[in-house]
Amino acid sequence: MPEQYPARIAAKRVPGKGVGLFTSERADAGELVFSIERPLAQSWKAEHKYECRALGRVYPNVPPSAVRVAMQLLLRRQAGSLSEAEWQDFLSLEAHIDDLLKDKELVDSGKRTKSEDIQLMSQAASVFSGVSQPLDVVQALIARIMINSMTVFTAAFDTLGSCVSTSAARLNHSCNPNCTYMFSEGSLAIRSLQAILEGSELTISYVNPRAPTTERQQELQSKWLFTCTCDYCTHALTCGQPDSPPSLQSALSTERLSQLDYEGRKLQKLASDAPAHAEVAVLTSAMNLFTPHKGIYPIWRSPWSSIRHDLKVAQIGHGNWASALGHALRFYIHIDPTLFPMSWNPHRAAETYGLLKIIMEILYQLTKPERNEQLLKELWDYKIDFPSVIRHLSGEVQNTFKRGFGPRSPVADDIIHYDQEGTDFGSCEWEAEFAKLKRAAIGLVD
């Protein structure tokens, strides 16, 4: 049976955008708008029932998500577990196959054009699934998946795979969306990011909302073949903030700013391809490009903020906990409150959860029998009461995840469970500890 909308949700034609979803009821910020208990196709580990045997033949080489989803649909169709109504519902989605096959944009580090990539994925889906279908049919299948699939994230926004929901695929894009989507135990939930009036169109962001306008436009054109004309793109805003504030324009010429951004992104890309032992050094070099412009170049602006995020993750991987803490505090104190004023915004809540996990690891490192003396030395001057900070952040994560991710959020449940184990969180005033954290945010990494 095809996916069904609740009665209050209706699909309507939108000039220049195809089909969109509209609500006939008001929704407050942080509410569940609608959910899909079982999306049509999913490509993460827990959902490999149909294609797992075929994937076993090519292990450890794992095909791209689009190929795995195509294999799942072909095999389900062959096994009779995909009804004709579900199949036709999927075929009703936009494919843009002619435009994609004409696309000569280079992908996979410049090895192939997008058209060649589609042909290669189509051949892989046919061969690996063992299902005989004309190549043009499989190409159209791959194209529909590429255009309409959604990335599956964990609560920390780590990528798990992708899925296709014929209902959610009809949600149009906005760089200032009124909804977001998330997954839990195989179901897809659409939740409101702001109050939504009766009769409004429901929108989500197809791209990273932290990315500047030029990057969002490039990604939307490359992957979804359209130019966004939302208010944020029209006025060059990112999360409501100007991409180039007047103070930045007056301090740096357009040419110098473009050069700075380009060099930062170039080093960031170099770090992503570098061996693990070199990653931190390359990202540190990228960060140092912007250090001379502190106070002028906004700390929340990309690529500086995205380089900082990558460096934080790299420092965690290398066990450099003091540096990871400093960067995580920068997001918690200086970056996310600017980009996401609502503390329960899923992106901001996920960063807070990450900060909590870093501090919990630091507490473990400082209290285990073989204490991390180097870490203790790095943090000594700040005199942070980590148990007290954990107590406060645990409550904050519980509240923000319940609002942003829903009352059944597994993260909120885990934190509640941790609290119920009777861990001693210490006792002191949060305000005093927050002042220490602000000092640490600057002293540990800048």
CSV table of N, CA, C and O in Angstrom, one decimal, residues 316-385:
chain,number,residue,atom,x,y,z
A,316,ILE,N,39.2,14.7,18.4
A,316,ILE,CA,38.6,13.6,19.1
A,316,ILE,C,39.2,12.3,18.7
A,316,ILE,O,39.5,11.4,19.5
A,317,GLY,N,39.4,12.1,17.4
A,317,GLY,CA,39.9,10.9,16.9
A,317,GLY,C,41.3,10.6,17.3
A,317,GLY,O,41.7,9.5,17.5
A,318,HIS,N,42.1,11.7,17.6
A,318,HIS,CA,43.5,11.5,18.1
A,318,HIS,C,43.6,11.6,19.6
A,318,HIS,O,44.7,11.5,20.1
A,319,GLY,N,42.4,11.7,20.3
A,319,GLY,CA,42.5,11.8,21.7
A,319,GLY,C,43.0,13.0,22.3
A,319,GLY,O,43.4,13.1,23.5
A,320,ASN,N,43.0,14.1,21.5
A,320,ASN,CA,43.4,15.4,22.0
A,320,ASN,C,42.2,16.2,22.6
A,320,ASN,O,41.6,17.0,22.0
A,321,TRP,N,41.9,15.7,23.9
A,321,TRP,CA,40.6,16.1,24.5
A,321,TRP,C,40.5,17.6,24.8
A,321,TRP,O,39.4,18.2,24.8
A,322,ALA,N,41.6,18.2,25.2
A,322,ALA,CA,41.6,19.6,25.6
A,322,ALA,C,41.3,20.5,24.4
A,322,ALA,O,40.4,21.4,24.5
A,323,SER,N,41.9,20.2,23.3
A,323,SER,CA,41.6,21.0,22.1
A,323,SER,C,40.2,20.7,21.6
A,323,SER,O,39.5,21.7,21.2
A,324,ALA,N,39.8,19.5,21.6
A,324,ALA,CA,38.4,19.1,21.2
A,324,ALA,C,37.4,19.9,22.1
A,324,ALA,O,36.4,20.4,21.6
A,325,LEU,N,37.7,20.0,23.4
A,325,LEU,CA,36.8,20.7,24.3
A,325,LEU,C,36.8,22.2,23.9
A,325,LEU,O,35.7,22.8,23.8
A,326,GLY,N,37.9,22.8,23.6
A,326,GLY,CA,37.9,24.2,23.3
A,326,GLY,C,37.1,24.5,22.0
A,326,GLY,O,36.3,25.5,22.0
A,327,HIS,N,37.2,23.7,21.0
A,327,HIS,CA,36.4,23.9,19.8
A,327,HIS,C,34.9,23.6,20.0
A,327,HIS,O,34.1,24.4,19.5
A,328,ALA,N,34.6,22.6,20.8
A,328,ALA,CA,33.2,22.3,21.1
A,328,ALA,C,32.6,23.5,21.9
A,328,ALA,O,31.4,23.8,21.7
A,329,LEU,N,33.4,24.1,22.8
A,329,LEU,CA,32.9,25.2,23.5
A,329,LEU,C,32.7,26.4,22.7
A,329,LEU,O,31.7,27.2,22.9
A,330,ARG,N,33.5,26.6,21.7
A,330,ARG,CA,33.3,27.7,20.7
A,330,ARG,C,31.9,27.6,20.0
A,330,ARG,O,31.3,28.6,19.8
A,331,PHE,N,31.6,26.4,19.6
A,331,PHE,CA,30.3,26.2,19.0
A,331,PHE,C,29.2,26.4,20.0
A,331,PHE,O,28.2,27.1,19.7
A,332,TYR,N,29.3,25.9,21.2
A,332,TYR,CA,28.3,26.0,22.2
A,332,TYR,C,28.0,27.4,22.7
A,332,TYR,O,26.9,27.9,22.9
A,333,ILE,N,29.1,28.2,22.8
A,333,ILE,CA,29.0,29.6,23.4
A,333,ILE,C,28.9,30.6,22.3
A,333,ILE,O,28.1,31.6,22.4
A,334,HIS,N,29.7,30.5,21.2
A,334,HIS,CA,29.8,31.6,20.2
A,334,HIS,C,29.2,31.4,18.9
A,334,HIS,O,28.8,32.4,18.2
A,335,ILE,N,29.1,30.2,18.4
A,335,ILE,CA,28.6,29.9,17.0
A,335,ILE,C,27.2,29.6,16.9
A,335,ILE,O,26.4,30.2,16.3
A,336,ASP,N,26.8,28.5,17.6
A,336,ASP,CA,25.4,28.0,17.4
A,336,ASP,C,24.3,28.9,17.9
A,336,ASP,O,23.3,29.0,17.3
A,337,PRO,N,24.5,29.7,19.1
A,337,PRO,CA,23.5,30.6,19.5
A,337,PRO,C,23.2,31.7,18.4
A,337,PRO,O,22.1,32.2,18.3
A,338,THR,N,24.2,32.0,17.6
A,338,THR,CA,24.0,33.0,16.5
A,338,THR,C,23.3,32.4,15.3
A,338,THR,O,22.3,33.0,14.8
A,339,LEU,N,23.7,31.2,14.9
A,339,LEU,CA,23.1,30.5,13.8
A,339,LEU,C,21.7,29.9,14.1
A,339,LEU,O,20.8,29.9,13.2
A,340,PHE,N,21.6,29.4,15.3
A,340,PHE,CA,20.3,28.7,15.7
A,340,PHE,C,19.9,29.2,17.0
A,340,PHE,O,20.2,28.6,18.1
A,341,PRO,N,19.1,30.4,17.1
A,341,PRO,CA,18.7,31.0,18.3
A,341,PRO,C,17.9,30.1,19.3
A,341,PRO,O,18.0,30.2,20.5
A,342,MET,N,17.1,29.2,18.7
A,342,MET,CA,16.4,28.2,19.5
A,342,MET,C,17.3,27.1,20.0
A,342,MET,O,17.9,26.4,19.2
A,343,SER,N,17.4,26.9,21.3
A,343,SER,CA,18.4,26.0,21.8
A,343,SER,C,18.0,24.5,21.4
A,343,SER,O,18.9,23.7,21.4
A,344,TRP,N,16.7,24.3,21.1
A,344,TRP,CA,16.3,22.9,20.8
A,344,TRP,C,16.4,22.7,19.3
A,344,TRP,O,16.1,21.6,18.8
A,345,ASN,N,16.9,23.6,18.5
A,345,ASN,CA,17.1,23.3,17.1
A,345,ASN,C,17.9,22.1,17.0
A,345,ASN,O,19.0,22.0,17.6
A,346,PRO,N,17.6,21.1,16.1
A,346,PRO,CA,18.3,19.8,16.1
A,346,PRO,C,19.8,20.0,15.9
A,346,PRO,O,20.6,19.2,16.5
A,347,HIS,N,20.2,20.9,15.0
A,347,HIS,CA,21.6,21.1,14.7
A,347,HIS,C,22.3,21.6,16.0
A,347,HIS,O,23.4,21.1,16.4
A,348,ARG,N,21.7,22.5,16.7
A,348,ARG,CA,22.4,23.0,17.9
A,348,ARG,C,22.3,22.0,19.0
A,348,ARG,O,23.3,21.8,19.8
A,349,ALA,N,21.2,21.3,19.2
A,349,ALA,CA,21.1,20.3,20.2
A,349,ALA,C,22.1,19.2,20.0
A,349,ALA,O,22.7,18.7,21.0
A,350,ALA,N,22.4,18.8,18.8
A,350,ALA,CA,23.4,17.8,18.5
A,350,ALA,C,24.8,18.2,18.9
A,350,ALA,O,25.6,17.4,19.4
A,351,GLU,N,25.1,19.5,18.7
A,351,GLU,CA,26.4,20.0,19.1
A,351,GLU,C,26.5,20.0,20.6
A,351,GLU,O,27.6,19.7,21.2
A,352,THR,N,25.4,20.3,21.3
A,352,THR,CA,25.5,20.3,22.8
A,352,THR,C,25.7,18.9,23.3
A,352,THR,O,26.4,18.7,24.2
A,353,TYR,N,25.0,17.9,22.6
A,353,TYR,CA,25.2,16.5,23.0
A,353,TYR,C,26.7,16.1,22.8
A,353,TYR,O,27.2,15.4,23.6
A,354,GLY,N,27.3,16.6,21.7
A,354,GLY,CA,28.7,16.3,21.4
A,354,GLY,C,29.6,16.8,22.5
A,354,GLY,O,30.5,16.2,22.9
A,355,LEU,N,29.3,18.1,22.9
A,355,LEU,CA,30.0,18.7,24.0
A,355,LEU,C,29.9,17.9,25.3
A,355,LEU,O,30.9,17.7,26.0
A,356,LEU,N,28.7,17.4,25.6
A,356,LEU,CA,28.5,16.6,26.8
A,356,LEU,C,29.4,15.4,26.8
A,356,LEU,O,30.0,15.0,27.8
A,357,LYS,N,29.4,14.7,25.6
A,357,LYS,CA,30.2,13.5,25.5
A,357,LYS,C,31.7,13.7,25.7
A,357,LYS,O,32.4,12.9,26.3
A,358,ILE,N,32.1,14.8,25.1
A,358,ILE,CA,33.6,15.2,25.3
A,358,ILE,C,33.9,15.4,26.8
A,358,ILE,O,34.9,14.9,27.3
A,359,ILE,N,33.0,16.1,27.5
A,359,ILE,CA,33.3,16.4,28.9
A,359,ILE,C,33.2,15.2,29.7
A,359,ILE,O,34.0,15.0,30.7
A,360,MET,N,32.3,14.3,29.4
A,360,MET,CA,32.2,13.0,30.1
A,360,MET,C,33.5,12.2,29.9
A,360,MET,O,34.0,11.5,30.8
A,361,GLU,N,34.0,12.2,28.7
A,361,GLU,CA,35.3,11.5,28.4
A,361,GLU,C,36.4,12.1,29.2
A,361,GLU,O,37.3,11.4,29.7
A,362,ILE,N,36.5,13.5,29.3
A,362,ILE,CA,37.5,14.2,30.0
A,362,ILE,C,37.4,13.8,31.5
A,362,ILE,O,38.5,13.5,32.1
A,363,LEU,N,36.2,13.7,32.0
A,363,LEU,CA,36.1,13.4,33.5
A,363,LEU,C,36.6,11.9,33.7
A,363,LEU,O,37.3,11.7,34.7
A,364,TYR,N,36.3,11.1,32.7
A,364,TYR,CA,36.8,9.7,32.8
A,364,TYR,C,38.4,9.7,32.8
A,364,TYR,O,39.0,9.0,33.6
A,365,GLN,N,38.9,10.5,31.9
A,365,GLN,CA,40.4,10.5,31.7
A,365,GLN,C,41.1,11.0,33.0
A,365,GLN,O,42.2,10.6,33.3
A,366,LEU,N,40.4,11.9,33.7
A,366,LEU,CA,41.0,12.6,34.9
A,366,LEU,C,40.8,11.8,36.1
A,366,LEU,O,41.5,12.0,37.1
A,367,THR,N,39.9,10.8,36.1
A,367,THR,CA,39.6,10.1,37.3
A,367,THR,C,39.9,8.6,37.3
A,367,THR,O,39.8,7.9,38.3
A,368,LYS,N,40.4,8.1,36.1
A,368,LYS,CA,40.7,6.7,36.0
A,368,LYS,C,42.0,6.5,36.8
A,368,LYS,O,42.8,7.4,37.0
A,369,PRO,N,42.3,5.2,37.2
A,369,PRO,CA,43.5,5.0,38.0
A,369,PRO,C,44.8,5.5,37.4
A,369,PRO,O,45.6,6.1,38.1
A,370,GLU,N,45.0,5.3,36.1
A,370,GLU,CA,46.1,5.9,35.4
A,370,GLU,C,45.7,7.2,34.8
A,370,GLU,O,45.4,7.3,33.6
A,371,ARG,N,45.7,8.2,35.6
A,371,ARG,CA,45.2,9.5,35.2
A,371,ARG,C,46.0,10.1,34.1
A,371,ARG,O,47.2,10.0,34.0
A,372,ASN,N,45.2,10.8,33.1
A,372,ASN,CA,45.9,11.5,32.0
A,372,ASN,C,46.5,12.8,32.5
A,372,ASN,O,45.8,13.8,32.6
A,373,GLU,N,47.8,12.7,32.9
A,373,GLU,CA,48.4,13.9,33.5
A,373,GLU,C,48.6,15.1,32.5
A,373,GLU,O,48.5,16.2,32.9
A,374,GLN,N,48.8,14.8,31.2
A,374,GLN,CA,49.0,15.8,30.2
A,374,GLN,C,47.7,16.6,30.1
A,374,GLN,O,47.7,17.9,30.1
A,375,LEU,N,46.5,15.9,30.1
A,375,LEU,CA,45.2,16.5,30.0
A,375,LEU,C,45.0,17.4,31.3
A,375,LEU,O,44.5,18.5,31.2
A,376,LEU,N,45.3,16.8,32.4
A,376,LEU,CA,45.1,17.6,33.7
A,376,LEU,C,45.9,18.9,33.7
A,376,LEU,O,45.5,19.9,34.1
A,377,LYS,N,47.2,18.8,33.1
A,377,LYS,CA,48.0,20.0,33.0
A,377,LYS,C,47.4,21.0,32.1
A,377,LYS,O,47.4,22.3,32.4
A,378,GLU,N,46.8,20.6,31.0
A,378,GLU,CA,46.2,21.5,30.0
A,378,GLU,C,45.0,22.2,30.6
A,378,GLU,O,44.7,23.4,30.3
A,379,LEU,N,44.3,21.5,31.5
A,379,LEU,CA,43.0,22.1,32.0
A,379,LEU,C,43.1,22.7,33.4
A,379,LEU,O,42.2,23.3,33.9
A,380,TRP,N,44.3,22.6,34.0
A,380,TRP,CA,44.4,22.9,35.4
A,380,TRP,C,44.0,24.4,35.7
A,380,TRP,O,43.3,24.6,36.7
A,381,ASP,N,44.5,25.3,34.9
A,381,ASP,CA,44.3,26.7,35.2
A,381,ASP,C,42.8,27.1,35.2
A,381,ASP,O,42.5,28.1,35.8
A,382,TYR,N,42.0,26.3,34.5
A,382,TYR,CA,40.6,26.7,34.4
A,382,TYR,C,39.7,26.3,35.6
A,382,TYR,O,38.6,26.8,35.8
A,383,LYS,N,40.2,25.3,36.4
A,383,LYS,CA,39.5,24.9,37.6
A,383,LYS,C,38.0,24.6,37.3
A,383,LYS,O,37.2,24.9,38.1
A,384,ILE,N,37.8,23.9,36.2
A,384,ILE,CA,36.4,23.5,35.9
A,384,ILE,C,35.9,22.4,36.7
A,384,ILE,O,36.6,21.4,36.9
A,385,ASP,N,34.7,22.5,37.3
A,385,ASP,CA,34.1,21.4,38.0
A,385,ASP,C,33.3,20.6,37.0
A,385,ASP,O,32.1,20.8,36.8
